[in-house]
Coordinates of C-alpha atoms and ligand atoms in Angstrom, one line a residue:
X26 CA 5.2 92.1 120.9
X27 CA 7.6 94.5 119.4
X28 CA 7.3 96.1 116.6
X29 CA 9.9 94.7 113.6
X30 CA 13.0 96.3 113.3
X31 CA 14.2 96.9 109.6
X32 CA 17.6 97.2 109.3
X33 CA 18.7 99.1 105.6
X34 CA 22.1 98.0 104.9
X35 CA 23.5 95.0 106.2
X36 CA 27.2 96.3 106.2
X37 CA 29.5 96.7 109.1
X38 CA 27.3 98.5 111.7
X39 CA 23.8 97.1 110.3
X40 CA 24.9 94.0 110.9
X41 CA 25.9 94.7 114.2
X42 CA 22.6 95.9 115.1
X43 CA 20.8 93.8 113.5
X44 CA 22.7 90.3 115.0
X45 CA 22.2 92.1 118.7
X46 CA 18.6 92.4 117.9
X47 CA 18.0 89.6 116.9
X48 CA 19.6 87.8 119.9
X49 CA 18.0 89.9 121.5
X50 CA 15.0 88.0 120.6
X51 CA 13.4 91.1 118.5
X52 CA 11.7 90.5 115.1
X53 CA 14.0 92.0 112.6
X54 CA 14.1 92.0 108.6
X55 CA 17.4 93.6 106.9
X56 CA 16.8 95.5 103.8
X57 CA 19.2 94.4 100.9
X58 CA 20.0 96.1 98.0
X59 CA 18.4 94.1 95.1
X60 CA 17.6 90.3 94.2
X61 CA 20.8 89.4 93.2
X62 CA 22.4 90.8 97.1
X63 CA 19.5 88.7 98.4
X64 CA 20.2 85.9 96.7
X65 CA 23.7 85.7 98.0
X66 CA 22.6 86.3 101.6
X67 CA 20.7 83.5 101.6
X68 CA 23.1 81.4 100.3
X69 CA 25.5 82.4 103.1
X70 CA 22.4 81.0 104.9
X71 CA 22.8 84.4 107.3
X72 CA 24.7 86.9 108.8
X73 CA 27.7 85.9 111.1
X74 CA 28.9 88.0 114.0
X75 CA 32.4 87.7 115.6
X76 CA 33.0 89.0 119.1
X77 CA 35.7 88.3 121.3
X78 CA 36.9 85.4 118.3
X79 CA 33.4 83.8 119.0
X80 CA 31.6 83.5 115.9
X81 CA 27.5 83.4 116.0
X82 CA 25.6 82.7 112.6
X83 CA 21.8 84.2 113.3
X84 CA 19.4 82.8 109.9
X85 CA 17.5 87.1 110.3
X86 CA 15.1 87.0 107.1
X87 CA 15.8 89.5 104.6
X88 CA 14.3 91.3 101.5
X89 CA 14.7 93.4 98.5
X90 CA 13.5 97.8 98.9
X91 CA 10.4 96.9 97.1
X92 CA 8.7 94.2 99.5
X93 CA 5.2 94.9 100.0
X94 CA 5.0 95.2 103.7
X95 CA 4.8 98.7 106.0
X96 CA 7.5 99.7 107.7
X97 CA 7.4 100.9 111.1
X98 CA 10.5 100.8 112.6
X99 CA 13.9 101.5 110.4
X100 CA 17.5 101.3 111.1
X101 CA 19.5 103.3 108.7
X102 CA 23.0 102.2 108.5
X103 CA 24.1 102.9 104.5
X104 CA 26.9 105.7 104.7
X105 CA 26.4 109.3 104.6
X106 CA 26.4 109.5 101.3
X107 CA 23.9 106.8 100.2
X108 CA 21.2 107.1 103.1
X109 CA 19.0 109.9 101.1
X110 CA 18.3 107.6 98.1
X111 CA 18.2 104.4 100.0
X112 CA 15.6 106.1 102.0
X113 CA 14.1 107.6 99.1
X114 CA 13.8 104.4 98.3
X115 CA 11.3 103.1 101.1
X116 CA 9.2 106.2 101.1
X117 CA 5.7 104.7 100.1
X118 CA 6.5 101.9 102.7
X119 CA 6.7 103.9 105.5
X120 CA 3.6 103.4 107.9
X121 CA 2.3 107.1 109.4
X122 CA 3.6 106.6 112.5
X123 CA 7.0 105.5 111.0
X124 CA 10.5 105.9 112.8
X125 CA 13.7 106.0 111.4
X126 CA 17.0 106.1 113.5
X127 CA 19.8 107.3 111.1
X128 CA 23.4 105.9 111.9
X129 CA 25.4 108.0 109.7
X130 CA 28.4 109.9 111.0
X131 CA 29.0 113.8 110.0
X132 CA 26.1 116.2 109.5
X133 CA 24.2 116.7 106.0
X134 CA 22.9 113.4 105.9
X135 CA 20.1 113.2 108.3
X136 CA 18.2 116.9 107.5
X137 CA 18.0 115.4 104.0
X138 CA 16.7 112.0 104.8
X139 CA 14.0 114.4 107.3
X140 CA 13.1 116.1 104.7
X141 CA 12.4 113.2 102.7
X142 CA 9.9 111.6 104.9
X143 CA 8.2 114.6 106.7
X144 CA 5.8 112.3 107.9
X145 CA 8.1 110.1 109.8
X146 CA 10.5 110.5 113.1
X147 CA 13.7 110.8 112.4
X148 CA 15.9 109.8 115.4
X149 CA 19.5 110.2 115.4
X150 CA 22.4 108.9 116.7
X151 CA 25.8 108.9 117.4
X152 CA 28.0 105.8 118.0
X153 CA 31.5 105.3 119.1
X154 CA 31.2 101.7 118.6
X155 CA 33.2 99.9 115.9
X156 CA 32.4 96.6 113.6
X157 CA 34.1 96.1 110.3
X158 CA 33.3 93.3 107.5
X159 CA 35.8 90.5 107.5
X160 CA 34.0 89.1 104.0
X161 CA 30.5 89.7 102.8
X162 CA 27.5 88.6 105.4
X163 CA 30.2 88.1 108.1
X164 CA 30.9 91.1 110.5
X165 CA 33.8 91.5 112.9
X166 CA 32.6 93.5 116.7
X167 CA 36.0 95.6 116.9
X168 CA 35.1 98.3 119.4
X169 CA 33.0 98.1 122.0
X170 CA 31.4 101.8 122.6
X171 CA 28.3 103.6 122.8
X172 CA 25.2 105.1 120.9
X173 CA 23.8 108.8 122.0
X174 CA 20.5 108.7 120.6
X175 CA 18.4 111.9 120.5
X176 CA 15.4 114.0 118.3
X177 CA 16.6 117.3 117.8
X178 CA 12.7 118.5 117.4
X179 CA 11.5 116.4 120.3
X180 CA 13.0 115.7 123.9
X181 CA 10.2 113.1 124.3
X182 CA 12.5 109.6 124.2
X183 CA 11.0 106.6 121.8
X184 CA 8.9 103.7 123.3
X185 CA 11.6 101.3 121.7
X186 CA 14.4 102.3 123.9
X187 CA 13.7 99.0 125.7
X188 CA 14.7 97.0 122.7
X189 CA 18.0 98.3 122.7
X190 CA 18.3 97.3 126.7
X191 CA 16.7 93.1 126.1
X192 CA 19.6 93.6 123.4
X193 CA 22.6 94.6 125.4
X194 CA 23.0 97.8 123.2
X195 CA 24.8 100.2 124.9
X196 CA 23.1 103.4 124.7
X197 CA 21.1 106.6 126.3
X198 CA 18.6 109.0 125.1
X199 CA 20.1 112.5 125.3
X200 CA 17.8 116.0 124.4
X201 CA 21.7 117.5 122.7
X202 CA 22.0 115.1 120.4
X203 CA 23.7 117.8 117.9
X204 CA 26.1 118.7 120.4
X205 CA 27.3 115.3 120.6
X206 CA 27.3 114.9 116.6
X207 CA 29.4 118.7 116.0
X208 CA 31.9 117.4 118.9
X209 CA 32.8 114.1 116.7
X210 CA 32.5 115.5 113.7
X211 CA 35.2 118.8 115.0
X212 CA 36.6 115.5 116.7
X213 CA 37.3 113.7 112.6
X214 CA 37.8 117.1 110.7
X215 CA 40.9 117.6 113.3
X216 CA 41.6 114.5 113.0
X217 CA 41.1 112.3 109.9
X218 CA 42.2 114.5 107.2
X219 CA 45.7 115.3 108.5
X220 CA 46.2 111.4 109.3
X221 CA 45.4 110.9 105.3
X222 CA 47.9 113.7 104.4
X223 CA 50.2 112.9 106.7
X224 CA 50.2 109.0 105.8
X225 CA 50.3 108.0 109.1
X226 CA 48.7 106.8 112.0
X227 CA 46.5 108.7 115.1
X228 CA 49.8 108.8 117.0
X229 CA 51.2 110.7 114.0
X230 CA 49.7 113.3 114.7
X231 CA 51.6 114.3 117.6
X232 CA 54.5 115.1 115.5
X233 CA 52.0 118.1 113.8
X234 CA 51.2 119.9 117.4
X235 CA 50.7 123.3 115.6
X236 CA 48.6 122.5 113.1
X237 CA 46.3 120.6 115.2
X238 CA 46.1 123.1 117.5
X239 CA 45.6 125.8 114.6
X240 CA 42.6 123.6 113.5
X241 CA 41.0 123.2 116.4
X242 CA 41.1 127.1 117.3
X243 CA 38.6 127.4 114.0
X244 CA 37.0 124.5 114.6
X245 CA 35.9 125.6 118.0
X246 CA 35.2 129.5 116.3
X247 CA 32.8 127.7 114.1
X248 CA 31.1 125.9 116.5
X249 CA 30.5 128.6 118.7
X250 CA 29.2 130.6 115.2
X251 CA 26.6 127.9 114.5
X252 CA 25.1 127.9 118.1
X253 CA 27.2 124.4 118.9
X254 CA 29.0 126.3 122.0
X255 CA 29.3 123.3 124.2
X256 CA 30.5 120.9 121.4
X257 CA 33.6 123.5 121.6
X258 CA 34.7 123.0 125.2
X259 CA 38.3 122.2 125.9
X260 CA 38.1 120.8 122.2
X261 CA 41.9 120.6 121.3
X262 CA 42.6 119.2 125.2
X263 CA 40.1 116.3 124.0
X264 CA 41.5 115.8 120.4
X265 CA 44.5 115.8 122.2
X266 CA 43.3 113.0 124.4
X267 CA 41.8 111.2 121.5
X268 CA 45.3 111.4 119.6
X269 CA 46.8 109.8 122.2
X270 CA 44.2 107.2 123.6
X271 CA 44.3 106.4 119.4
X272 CA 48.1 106.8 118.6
X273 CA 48.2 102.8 117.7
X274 CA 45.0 102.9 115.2
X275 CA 44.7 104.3 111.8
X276 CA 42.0 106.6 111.2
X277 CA 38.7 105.8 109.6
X278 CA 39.3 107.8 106.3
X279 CA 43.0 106.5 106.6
X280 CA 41.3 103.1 106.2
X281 CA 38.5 103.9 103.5
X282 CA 41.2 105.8 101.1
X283 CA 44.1 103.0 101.8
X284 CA 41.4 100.7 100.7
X285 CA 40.1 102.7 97.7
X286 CA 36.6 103.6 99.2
X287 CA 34.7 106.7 98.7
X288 CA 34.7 108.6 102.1
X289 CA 32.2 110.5 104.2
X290 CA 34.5 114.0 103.7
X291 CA 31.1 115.6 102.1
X292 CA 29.6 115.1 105.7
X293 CA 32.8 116.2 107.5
X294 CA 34.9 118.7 106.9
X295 CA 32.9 119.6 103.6
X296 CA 30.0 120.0 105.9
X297 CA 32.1 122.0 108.3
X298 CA 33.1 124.1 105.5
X299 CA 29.3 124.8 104.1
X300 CA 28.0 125.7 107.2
X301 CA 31.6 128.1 108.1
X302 CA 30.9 129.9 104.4
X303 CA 26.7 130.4 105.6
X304 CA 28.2 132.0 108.6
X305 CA 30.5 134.4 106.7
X306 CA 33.2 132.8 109.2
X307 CA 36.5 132.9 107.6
X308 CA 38.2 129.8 108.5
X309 CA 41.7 129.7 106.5
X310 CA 43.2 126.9 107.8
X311 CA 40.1 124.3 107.9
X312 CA 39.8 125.7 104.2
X313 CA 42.8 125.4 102.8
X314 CA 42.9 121.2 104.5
X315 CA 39.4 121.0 102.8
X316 CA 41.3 121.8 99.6
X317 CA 44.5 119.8 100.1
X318 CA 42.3 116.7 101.2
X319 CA 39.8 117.0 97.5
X320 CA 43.3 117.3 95.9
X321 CA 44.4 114.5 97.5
X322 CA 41.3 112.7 96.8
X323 CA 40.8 113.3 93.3
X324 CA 44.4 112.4 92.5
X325 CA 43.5 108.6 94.1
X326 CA 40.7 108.8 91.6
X327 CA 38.5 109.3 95.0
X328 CA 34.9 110.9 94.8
X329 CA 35.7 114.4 97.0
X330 CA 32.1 115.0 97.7
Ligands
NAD430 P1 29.3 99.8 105.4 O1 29.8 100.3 104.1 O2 30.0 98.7 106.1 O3 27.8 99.4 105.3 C1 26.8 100.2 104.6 C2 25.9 99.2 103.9 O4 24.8 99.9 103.3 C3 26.6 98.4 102.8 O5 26.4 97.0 103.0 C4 25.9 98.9 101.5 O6 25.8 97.9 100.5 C5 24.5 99.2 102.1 N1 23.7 100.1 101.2 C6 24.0 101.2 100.6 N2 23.0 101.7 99.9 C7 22.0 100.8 100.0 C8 20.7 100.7 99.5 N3 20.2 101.6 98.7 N4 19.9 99.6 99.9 C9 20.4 98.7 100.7 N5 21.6 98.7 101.2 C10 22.4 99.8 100.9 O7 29.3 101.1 106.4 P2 29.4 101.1 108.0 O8 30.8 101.1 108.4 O9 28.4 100.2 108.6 O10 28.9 102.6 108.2 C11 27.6 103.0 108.2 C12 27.5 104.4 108.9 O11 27.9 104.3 110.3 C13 28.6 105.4 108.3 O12 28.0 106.7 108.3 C14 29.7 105.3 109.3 O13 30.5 106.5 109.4 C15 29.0 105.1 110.6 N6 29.8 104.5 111.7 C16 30.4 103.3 111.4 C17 31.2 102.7 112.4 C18 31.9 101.3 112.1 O14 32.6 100.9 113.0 N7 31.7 100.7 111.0 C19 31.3 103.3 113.6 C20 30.6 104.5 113.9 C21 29.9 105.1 112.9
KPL431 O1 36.4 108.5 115.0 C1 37.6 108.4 114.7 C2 37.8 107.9 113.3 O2 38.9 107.4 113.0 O3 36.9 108.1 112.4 C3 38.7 108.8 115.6 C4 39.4 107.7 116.1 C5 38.1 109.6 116.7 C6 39.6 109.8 114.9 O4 38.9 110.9 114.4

């Protein structure tokens, strides 16, 4: 028998993990945010997954952070930005042997929900699929992808990989997990900010050849400063690539500031930024887009961190 999955925050990609796991015939529990969330779960009478304009309702039980039962097994999928004190959060629940596999895109996030929970594995990973809410408990499967998953203190791969198999989650166990996490995040900081100033889509982007190209020069210098050398090969041919392959879609961050959201710049090209200054690696142009995009940020009445 498996051990229970707990899934911490039922949004787009929780949900999608946790209705796959669940079909998948796996015990899992989502973690909601308080009573009054829980309440309205249940009265949606569970979470509803569309794929291919198939919709499946799947009854998973749920509960509030402060249920009394040990948690093995936990799926983080809050943003960036809220995974530290929704972790915090679960602390005295976690069993010894506890594992956690974080979600979040960017870098930040996961070293300071490891160094919350010392105790406890922290596995990471990296996913190129794509899910988005269509209304509360109801999640839309938009992009069908991939998960890296990897322990950048431990090569050994989990027991649970299995799980993700009986669950037809797409995914592999890889020892350069960061590699894979600095190439998509160089991949969104040449990227996502310049669709947002820009206003416009991926495609966009190929009328602003320069400045990509500028951008991913430093981005590839900083990645070969922070010891991320293979995360920098033929970067700007793949953005490139990705630009194109994209052209049609609107960027993430396009999406979250359109829509008013806080986004996950603090784990992008802030964190890009952070770790470029601890180098002493001056990186005008990734700078001076850091700036623009807080600018731009603040003047939507946007959080910019
Ligand atoms: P989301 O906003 O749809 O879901 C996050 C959920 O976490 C929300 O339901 C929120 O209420 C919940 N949450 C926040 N704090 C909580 C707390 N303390 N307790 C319980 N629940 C809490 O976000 P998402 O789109 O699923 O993204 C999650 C992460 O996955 C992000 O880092 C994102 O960049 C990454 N990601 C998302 C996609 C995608 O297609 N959605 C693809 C790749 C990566
Ligand atoms: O991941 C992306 C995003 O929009 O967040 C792509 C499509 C790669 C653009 O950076």
């Amino acid at each position: 028998m498996s051990r229970t999955w707990h899934i911490l925050g039922a949004g787009s990609l929780g949900s999608l993990w946790a209705c796959r796991l669940a079909r998948g015939g796996l015990p899992v529990h989502l973690i909601l945010r308080d009573a009054a969330r829980l309440k309205s779960y249940e009265a949606a009478g569970g979470l509803t997954l569309v794929e291919h304009g198939h919709s499946q309702t799947l009854a998973i039980p749920a509960e509030t952070p402060d249920a009394p039962t040990p948690i093995h097994r936990l799926l983080v999928a809050c943003k960036a930005y809220d995974a530290e004190q929704a972790v915090a959060r679960l602390a005295p629940r976690l069993a010894r042997d506890a594992e956690l596999i974080l979600l979040q895109n960017g870098l930040g996030s996961q070293d300071a929900v490891a160094a919350l929970v010392p105790q406890a594995r922290c596995i990471v990973a990296s996913s190129t699929e794509g899910a988005f809410r269509e209304s509360d408990w109801k999640v839309v499967f938009a992009g069908h992808g991939f998960n890296w998953l990897g322990d950048p203190g431990n090569p050994a791969p989990p027991t649970w990989l299995g799980d993700l198999q009986d669950s037809a989650i797409p995914h592999q166990w890889t020892p350069d997990i960061l590699t894979r996490l600095w190439r998509k995040l160089a991949l969104n900081c040449a990227i996502n900010p310049l669709t947002v100033l820009h206003d416009c889509r991926n495609g966009g982007l190929l009328d602003h050849h320069c400045e990509v190209a500028t951008l991913c020069a430093e981005l590839s210098e900083l990645l070969q400063k922070c010891g991320q050398p293979q995360a920098a090969v033929e970067l700007q041919f793949e953005v490139e690539r990705v630009i194109q392959a994209t052209a049609a879609n609107y960027s993430s961050m396009y999406q979250d500031v359109r829509q008013g959201r806080r986004t996950e710049i603090g784990y992008l090209l802030g964190h890009a930024c952070r770790v470029a200054a601890r180098h002493r690696c001056n990186l005008p142009h990734l700078q001076r887009l850091y700036r623009r995009l807080v600018e731009h940020l603040n003047a939507h009445g946007l959080p910019s961190d």
